CSV table of C-alpha atoms in Angstrom, one decimal:
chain,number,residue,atom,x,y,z
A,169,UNK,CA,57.6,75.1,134.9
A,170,UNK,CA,61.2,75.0,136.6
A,171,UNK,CA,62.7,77.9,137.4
A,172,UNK,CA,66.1,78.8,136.1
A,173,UNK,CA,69.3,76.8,137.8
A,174,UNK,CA,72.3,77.9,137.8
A,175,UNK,CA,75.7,75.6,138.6
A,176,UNK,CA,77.6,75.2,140.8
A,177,UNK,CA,76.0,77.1,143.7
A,178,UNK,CA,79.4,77.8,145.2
A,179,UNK,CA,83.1,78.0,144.3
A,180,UNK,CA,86.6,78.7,145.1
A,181,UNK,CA,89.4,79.6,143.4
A,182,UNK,CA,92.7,80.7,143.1
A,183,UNK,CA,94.0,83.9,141.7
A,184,UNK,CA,95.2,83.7,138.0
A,185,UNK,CA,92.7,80.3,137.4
A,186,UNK,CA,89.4,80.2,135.2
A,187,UNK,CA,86.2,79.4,135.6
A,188,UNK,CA,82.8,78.1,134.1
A,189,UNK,CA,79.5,78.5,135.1
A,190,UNK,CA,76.5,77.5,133.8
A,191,UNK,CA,73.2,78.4,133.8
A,192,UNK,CA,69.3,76.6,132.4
A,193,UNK,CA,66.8,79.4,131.4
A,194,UNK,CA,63.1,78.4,131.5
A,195,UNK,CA,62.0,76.5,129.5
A,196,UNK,CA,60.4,78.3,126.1
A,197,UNK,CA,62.8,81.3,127.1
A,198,UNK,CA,65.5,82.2,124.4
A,199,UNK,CA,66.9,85.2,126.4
A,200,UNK,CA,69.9,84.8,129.0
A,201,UNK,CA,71.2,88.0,130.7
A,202,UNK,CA,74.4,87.5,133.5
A,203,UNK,CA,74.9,89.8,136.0
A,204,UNK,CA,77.7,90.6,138.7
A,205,UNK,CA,76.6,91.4,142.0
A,206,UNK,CA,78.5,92.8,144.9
A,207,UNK,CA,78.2,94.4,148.0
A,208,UNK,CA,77.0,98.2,147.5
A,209,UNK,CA,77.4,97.3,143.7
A,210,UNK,CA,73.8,96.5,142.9
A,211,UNK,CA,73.3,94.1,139.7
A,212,UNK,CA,75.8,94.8,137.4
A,213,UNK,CA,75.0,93.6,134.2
A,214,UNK,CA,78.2,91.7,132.0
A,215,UNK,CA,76.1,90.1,128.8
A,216,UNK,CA,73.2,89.0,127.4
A,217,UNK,CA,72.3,86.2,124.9
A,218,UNK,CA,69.6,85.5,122.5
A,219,UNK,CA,69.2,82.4,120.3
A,220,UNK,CA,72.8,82.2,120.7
A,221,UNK,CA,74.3,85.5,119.6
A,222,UNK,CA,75.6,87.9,122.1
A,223,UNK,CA,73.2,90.8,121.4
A,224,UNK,CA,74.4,93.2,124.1
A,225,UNK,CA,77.8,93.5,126.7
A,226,UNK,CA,78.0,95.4,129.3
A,227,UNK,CA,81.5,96.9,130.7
A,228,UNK,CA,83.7,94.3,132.0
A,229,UNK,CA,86.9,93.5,130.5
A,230,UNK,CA,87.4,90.2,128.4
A,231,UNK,CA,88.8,88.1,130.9
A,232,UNK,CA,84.4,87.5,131.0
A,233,UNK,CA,83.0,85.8,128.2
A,234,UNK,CA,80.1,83.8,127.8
A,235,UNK,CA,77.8,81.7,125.0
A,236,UNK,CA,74.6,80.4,124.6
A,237,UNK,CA,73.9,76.6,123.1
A,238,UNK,CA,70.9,76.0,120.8
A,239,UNK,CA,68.9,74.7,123.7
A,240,UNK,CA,69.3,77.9,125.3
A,241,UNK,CA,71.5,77.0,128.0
A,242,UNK,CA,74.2,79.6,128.4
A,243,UNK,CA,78.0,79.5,130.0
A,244,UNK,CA,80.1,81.9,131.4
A,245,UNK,CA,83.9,81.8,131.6
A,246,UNK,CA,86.1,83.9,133.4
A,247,UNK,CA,89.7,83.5,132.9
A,248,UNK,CA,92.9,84.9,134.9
A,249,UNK,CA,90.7,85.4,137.7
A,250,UNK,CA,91.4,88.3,140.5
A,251,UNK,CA,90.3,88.5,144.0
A,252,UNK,CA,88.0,91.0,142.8
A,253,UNK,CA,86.0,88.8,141.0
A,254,UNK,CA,84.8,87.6,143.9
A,255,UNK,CA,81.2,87.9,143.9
A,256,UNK,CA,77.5,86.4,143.1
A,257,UNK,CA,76.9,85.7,139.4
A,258,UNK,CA,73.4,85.7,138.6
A,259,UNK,CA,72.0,84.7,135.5
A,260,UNK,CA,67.8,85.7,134.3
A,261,UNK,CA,66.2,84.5,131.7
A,262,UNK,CA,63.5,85.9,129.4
A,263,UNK,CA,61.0,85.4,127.0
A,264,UNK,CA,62.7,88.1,125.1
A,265,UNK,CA,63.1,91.6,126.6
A,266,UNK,CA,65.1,93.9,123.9
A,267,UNK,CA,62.3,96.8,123.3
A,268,UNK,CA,59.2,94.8,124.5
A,269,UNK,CA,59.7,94.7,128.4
A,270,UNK,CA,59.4,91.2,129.6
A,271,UNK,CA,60.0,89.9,133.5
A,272,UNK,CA,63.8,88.5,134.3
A,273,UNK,CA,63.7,85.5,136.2
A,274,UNK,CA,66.5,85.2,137.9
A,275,UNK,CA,68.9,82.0,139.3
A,276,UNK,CA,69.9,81.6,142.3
A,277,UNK,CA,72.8,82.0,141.5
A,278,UNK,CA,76.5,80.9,142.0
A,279,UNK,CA,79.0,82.5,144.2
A,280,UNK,CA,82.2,82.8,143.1
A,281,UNK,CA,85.5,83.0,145.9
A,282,UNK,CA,88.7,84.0,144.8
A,283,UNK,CA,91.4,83.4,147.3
B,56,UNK,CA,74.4,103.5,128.3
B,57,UNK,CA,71.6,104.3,130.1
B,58,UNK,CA,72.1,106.3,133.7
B,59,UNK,CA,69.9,104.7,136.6
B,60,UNK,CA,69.8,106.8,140.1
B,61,UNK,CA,68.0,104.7,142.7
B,62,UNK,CA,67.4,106.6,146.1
B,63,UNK,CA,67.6,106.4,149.3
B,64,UNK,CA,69.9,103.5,149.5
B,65,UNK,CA,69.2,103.0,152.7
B,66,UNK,CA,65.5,103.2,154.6
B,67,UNK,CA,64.3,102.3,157.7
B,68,UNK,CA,60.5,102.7,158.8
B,69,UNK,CA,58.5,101.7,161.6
B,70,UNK,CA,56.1,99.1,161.0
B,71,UNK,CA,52.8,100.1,159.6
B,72,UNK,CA,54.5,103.5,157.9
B,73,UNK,CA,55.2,104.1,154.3
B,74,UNK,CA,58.1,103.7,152.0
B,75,UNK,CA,58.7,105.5,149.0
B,76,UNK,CA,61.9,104.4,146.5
B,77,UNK,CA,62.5,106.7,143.7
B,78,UNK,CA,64.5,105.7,140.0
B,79,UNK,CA,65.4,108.3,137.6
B,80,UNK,CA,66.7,107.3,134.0
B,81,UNK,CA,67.5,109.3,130.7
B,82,UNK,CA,66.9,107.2,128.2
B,83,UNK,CA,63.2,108.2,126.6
B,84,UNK,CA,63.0,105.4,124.6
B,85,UNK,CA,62.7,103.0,127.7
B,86,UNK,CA,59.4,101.3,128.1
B,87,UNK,CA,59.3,99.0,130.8
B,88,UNK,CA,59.8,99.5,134.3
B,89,UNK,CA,59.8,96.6,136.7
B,90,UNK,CA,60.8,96.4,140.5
B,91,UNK,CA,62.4,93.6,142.4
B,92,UNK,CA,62.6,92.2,145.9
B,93,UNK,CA,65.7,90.9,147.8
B,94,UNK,CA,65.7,88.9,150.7
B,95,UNK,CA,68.8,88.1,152.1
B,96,UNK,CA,70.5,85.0,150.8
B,97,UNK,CA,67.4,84.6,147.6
B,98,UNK,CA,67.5,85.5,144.6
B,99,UNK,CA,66.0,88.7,143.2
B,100,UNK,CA,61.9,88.4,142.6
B,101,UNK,CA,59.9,90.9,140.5
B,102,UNK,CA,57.2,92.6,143.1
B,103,UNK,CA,55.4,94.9,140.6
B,104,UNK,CA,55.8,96.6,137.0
B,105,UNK,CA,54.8,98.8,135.0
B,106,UNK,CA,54.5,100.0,131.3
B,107,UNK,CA,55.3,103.8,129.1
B,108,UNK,CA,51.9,104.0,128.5
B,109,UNK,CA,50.6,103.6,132.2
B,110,UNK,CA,51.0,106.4,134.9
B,111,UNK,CA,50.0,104.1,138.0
B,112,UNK,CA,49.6,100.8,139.1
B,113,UNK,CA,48.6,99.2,142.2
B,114,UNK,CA,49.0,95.6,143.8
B,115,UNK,CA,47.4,95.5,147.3
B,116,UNK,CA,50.1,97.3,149.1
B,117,UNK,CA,52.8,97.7,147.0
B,118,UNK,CA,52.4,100.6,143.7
B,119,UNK,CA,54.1,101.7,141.1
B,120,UNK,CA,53.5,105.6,139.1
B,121,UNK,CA,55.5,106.7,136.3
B,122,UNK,CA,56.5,110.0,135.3
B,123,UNK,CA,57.5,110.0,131.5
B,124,UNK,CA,58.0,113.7,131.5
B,125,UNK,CA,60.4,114.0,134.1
B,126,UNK,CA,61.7,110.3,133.4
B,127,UNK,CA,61.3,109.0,137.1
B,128,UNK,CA,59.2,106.0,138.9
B,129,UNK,CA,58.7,104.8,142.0
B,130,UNK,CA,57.5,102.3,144.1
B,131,UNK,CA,55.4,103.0,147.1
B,132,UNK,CA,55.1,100.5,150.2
B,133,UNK,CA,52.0,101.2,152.8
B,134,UNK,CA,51.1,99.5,155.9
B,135,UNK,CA,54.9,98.2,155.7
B,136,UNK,CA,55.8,94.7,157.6
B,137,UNK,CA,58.6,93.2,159.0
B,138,UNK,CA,59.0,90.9,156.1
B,139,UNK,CA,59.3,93.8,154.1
B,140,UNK,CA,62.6,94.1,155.0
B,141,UNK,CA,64.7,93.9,151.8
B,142,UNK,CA,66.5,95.2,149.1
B,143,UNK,CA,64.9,96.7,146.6
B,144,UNK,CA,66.2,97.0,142.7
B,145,UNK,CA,64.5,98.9,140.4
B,146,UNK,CA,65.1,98.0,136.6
B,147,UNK,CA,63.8,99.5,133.3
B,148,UNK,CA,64.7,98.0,129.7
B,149,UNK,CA,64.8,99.3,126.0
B,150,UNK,CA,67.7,98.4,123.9
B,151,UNK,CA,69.0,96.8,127.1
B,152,UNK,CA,68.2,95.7,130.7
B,153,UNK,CA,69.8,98.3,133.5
B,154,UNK,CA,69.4,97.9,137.1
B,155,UNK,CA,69.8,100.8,139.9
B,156,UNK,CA,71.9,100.0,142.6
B,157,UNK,CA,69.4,99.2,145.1
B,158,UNK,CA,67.9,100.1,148.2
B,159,UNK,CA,68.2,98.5,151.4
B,160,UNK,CA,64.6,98.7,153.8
B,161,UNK,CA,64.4,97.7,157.2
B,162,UNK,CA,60.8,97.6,158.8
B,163,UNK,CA,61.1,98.3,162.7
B,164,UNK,CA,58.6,96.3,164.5
């Protein structure tokens, strides 16, 4: 099977823009989790998605949104971007997880420079 | 939400010691209690897990125990090797996925 992708791999942008990225679960999995990762910040976790319905959020503001297509794909968008955004955004995806436990594959990810 | 304390959050060992990473969580109703591996530059890699109704598991040199009743795991390293050298995230899931903040290892050759 592939693995999960995740584009672009790297961007820059300027303070105040927005931004998409994108990310292709496994095949056969229905779950998509994003996550925020920074320096001494660990894996910060900003949504998940299942069968296209946001089931959980975690707490970022809602300048980060995200969705999920009916093939599973799932998009997130960050608008009025701040230098603090600057980070790696890593997307996992799941058979399911919510109360059974299943493993998160993981993207590699797409790093995200705001100047 | 669910309070994950991941310790040390930094190690180093000389080659061939142990290393020991503890988690502790509140929520009881988690059930599932993985642990992943960062190289620099790679994406995060799940090493070893474990599940509520298993006190201990064991992968060559990598295990995993589980203490329900005072709501902490951790992950033991023996015979550690350069290529150890990582971080280290441990997760757990219920309701939702949470991740402790990591711990970086270095192996001293």
């Amino acid at each position: 099977k592939a693995g999960v992708t995740q584009t672009p791999r790297y961007l820059i942008k300027t303070r105040g823009q927005q931004v998409t990225l994108s990310c292709s679960p496994i095949s056969g999995h229905r779950s998509v989790s994003w996550y925020q990762q920074t320096p001494g910040q660990g894996l910060q976790f900003l949504f998940e998605y299942f069968s296209e319905t946001q089931r959980n959020k975690g707490n970022f503001p809602g300048r980060f949104s995200g969705r999920q297509f009916s093939n599973s794909r799932s998009e997130m968008n960050v608008s009025t971007l701040e230098l603090g955004d600057s980070a790696l955004y890593l997307c996992a995806s799941s058979q399911d997880y919510r109360g059974l436990g299943y493993e998160q594959y993981f993207g590699p990810g797409t790093r995200l420079t705001v100047t | 939400g669910e309070n994950v304390e991941q310790h040390p959050s930094t190690l180093s060992v000389q080659e061939g010691d142990s290393a020991v990473i503890k988690c502790t969580y509140s929520d009881s109703a988690s059930n599932y209690f993985p642990w992943y591996k960062q190289e620099l530059g790679k994406r995060p890699q799940l090493i070893i897990d474990i599940r509520s109704n298993v006190g201990e598991k064991k992968d060559q040199r990598i295990a995993v125990t589980l203490n329900k009743t005072a709501k902490h795991f951790s992950l033991h390293i023996t015979e550690t090797q350069p290529e150890d050298s990582a971080v280290y995230f441990c997760g757990l899931s219920g309701n939702q996925f949470y991740f402790g903040t990591g711990t970086s290892l270095t192996v001293i050759p």
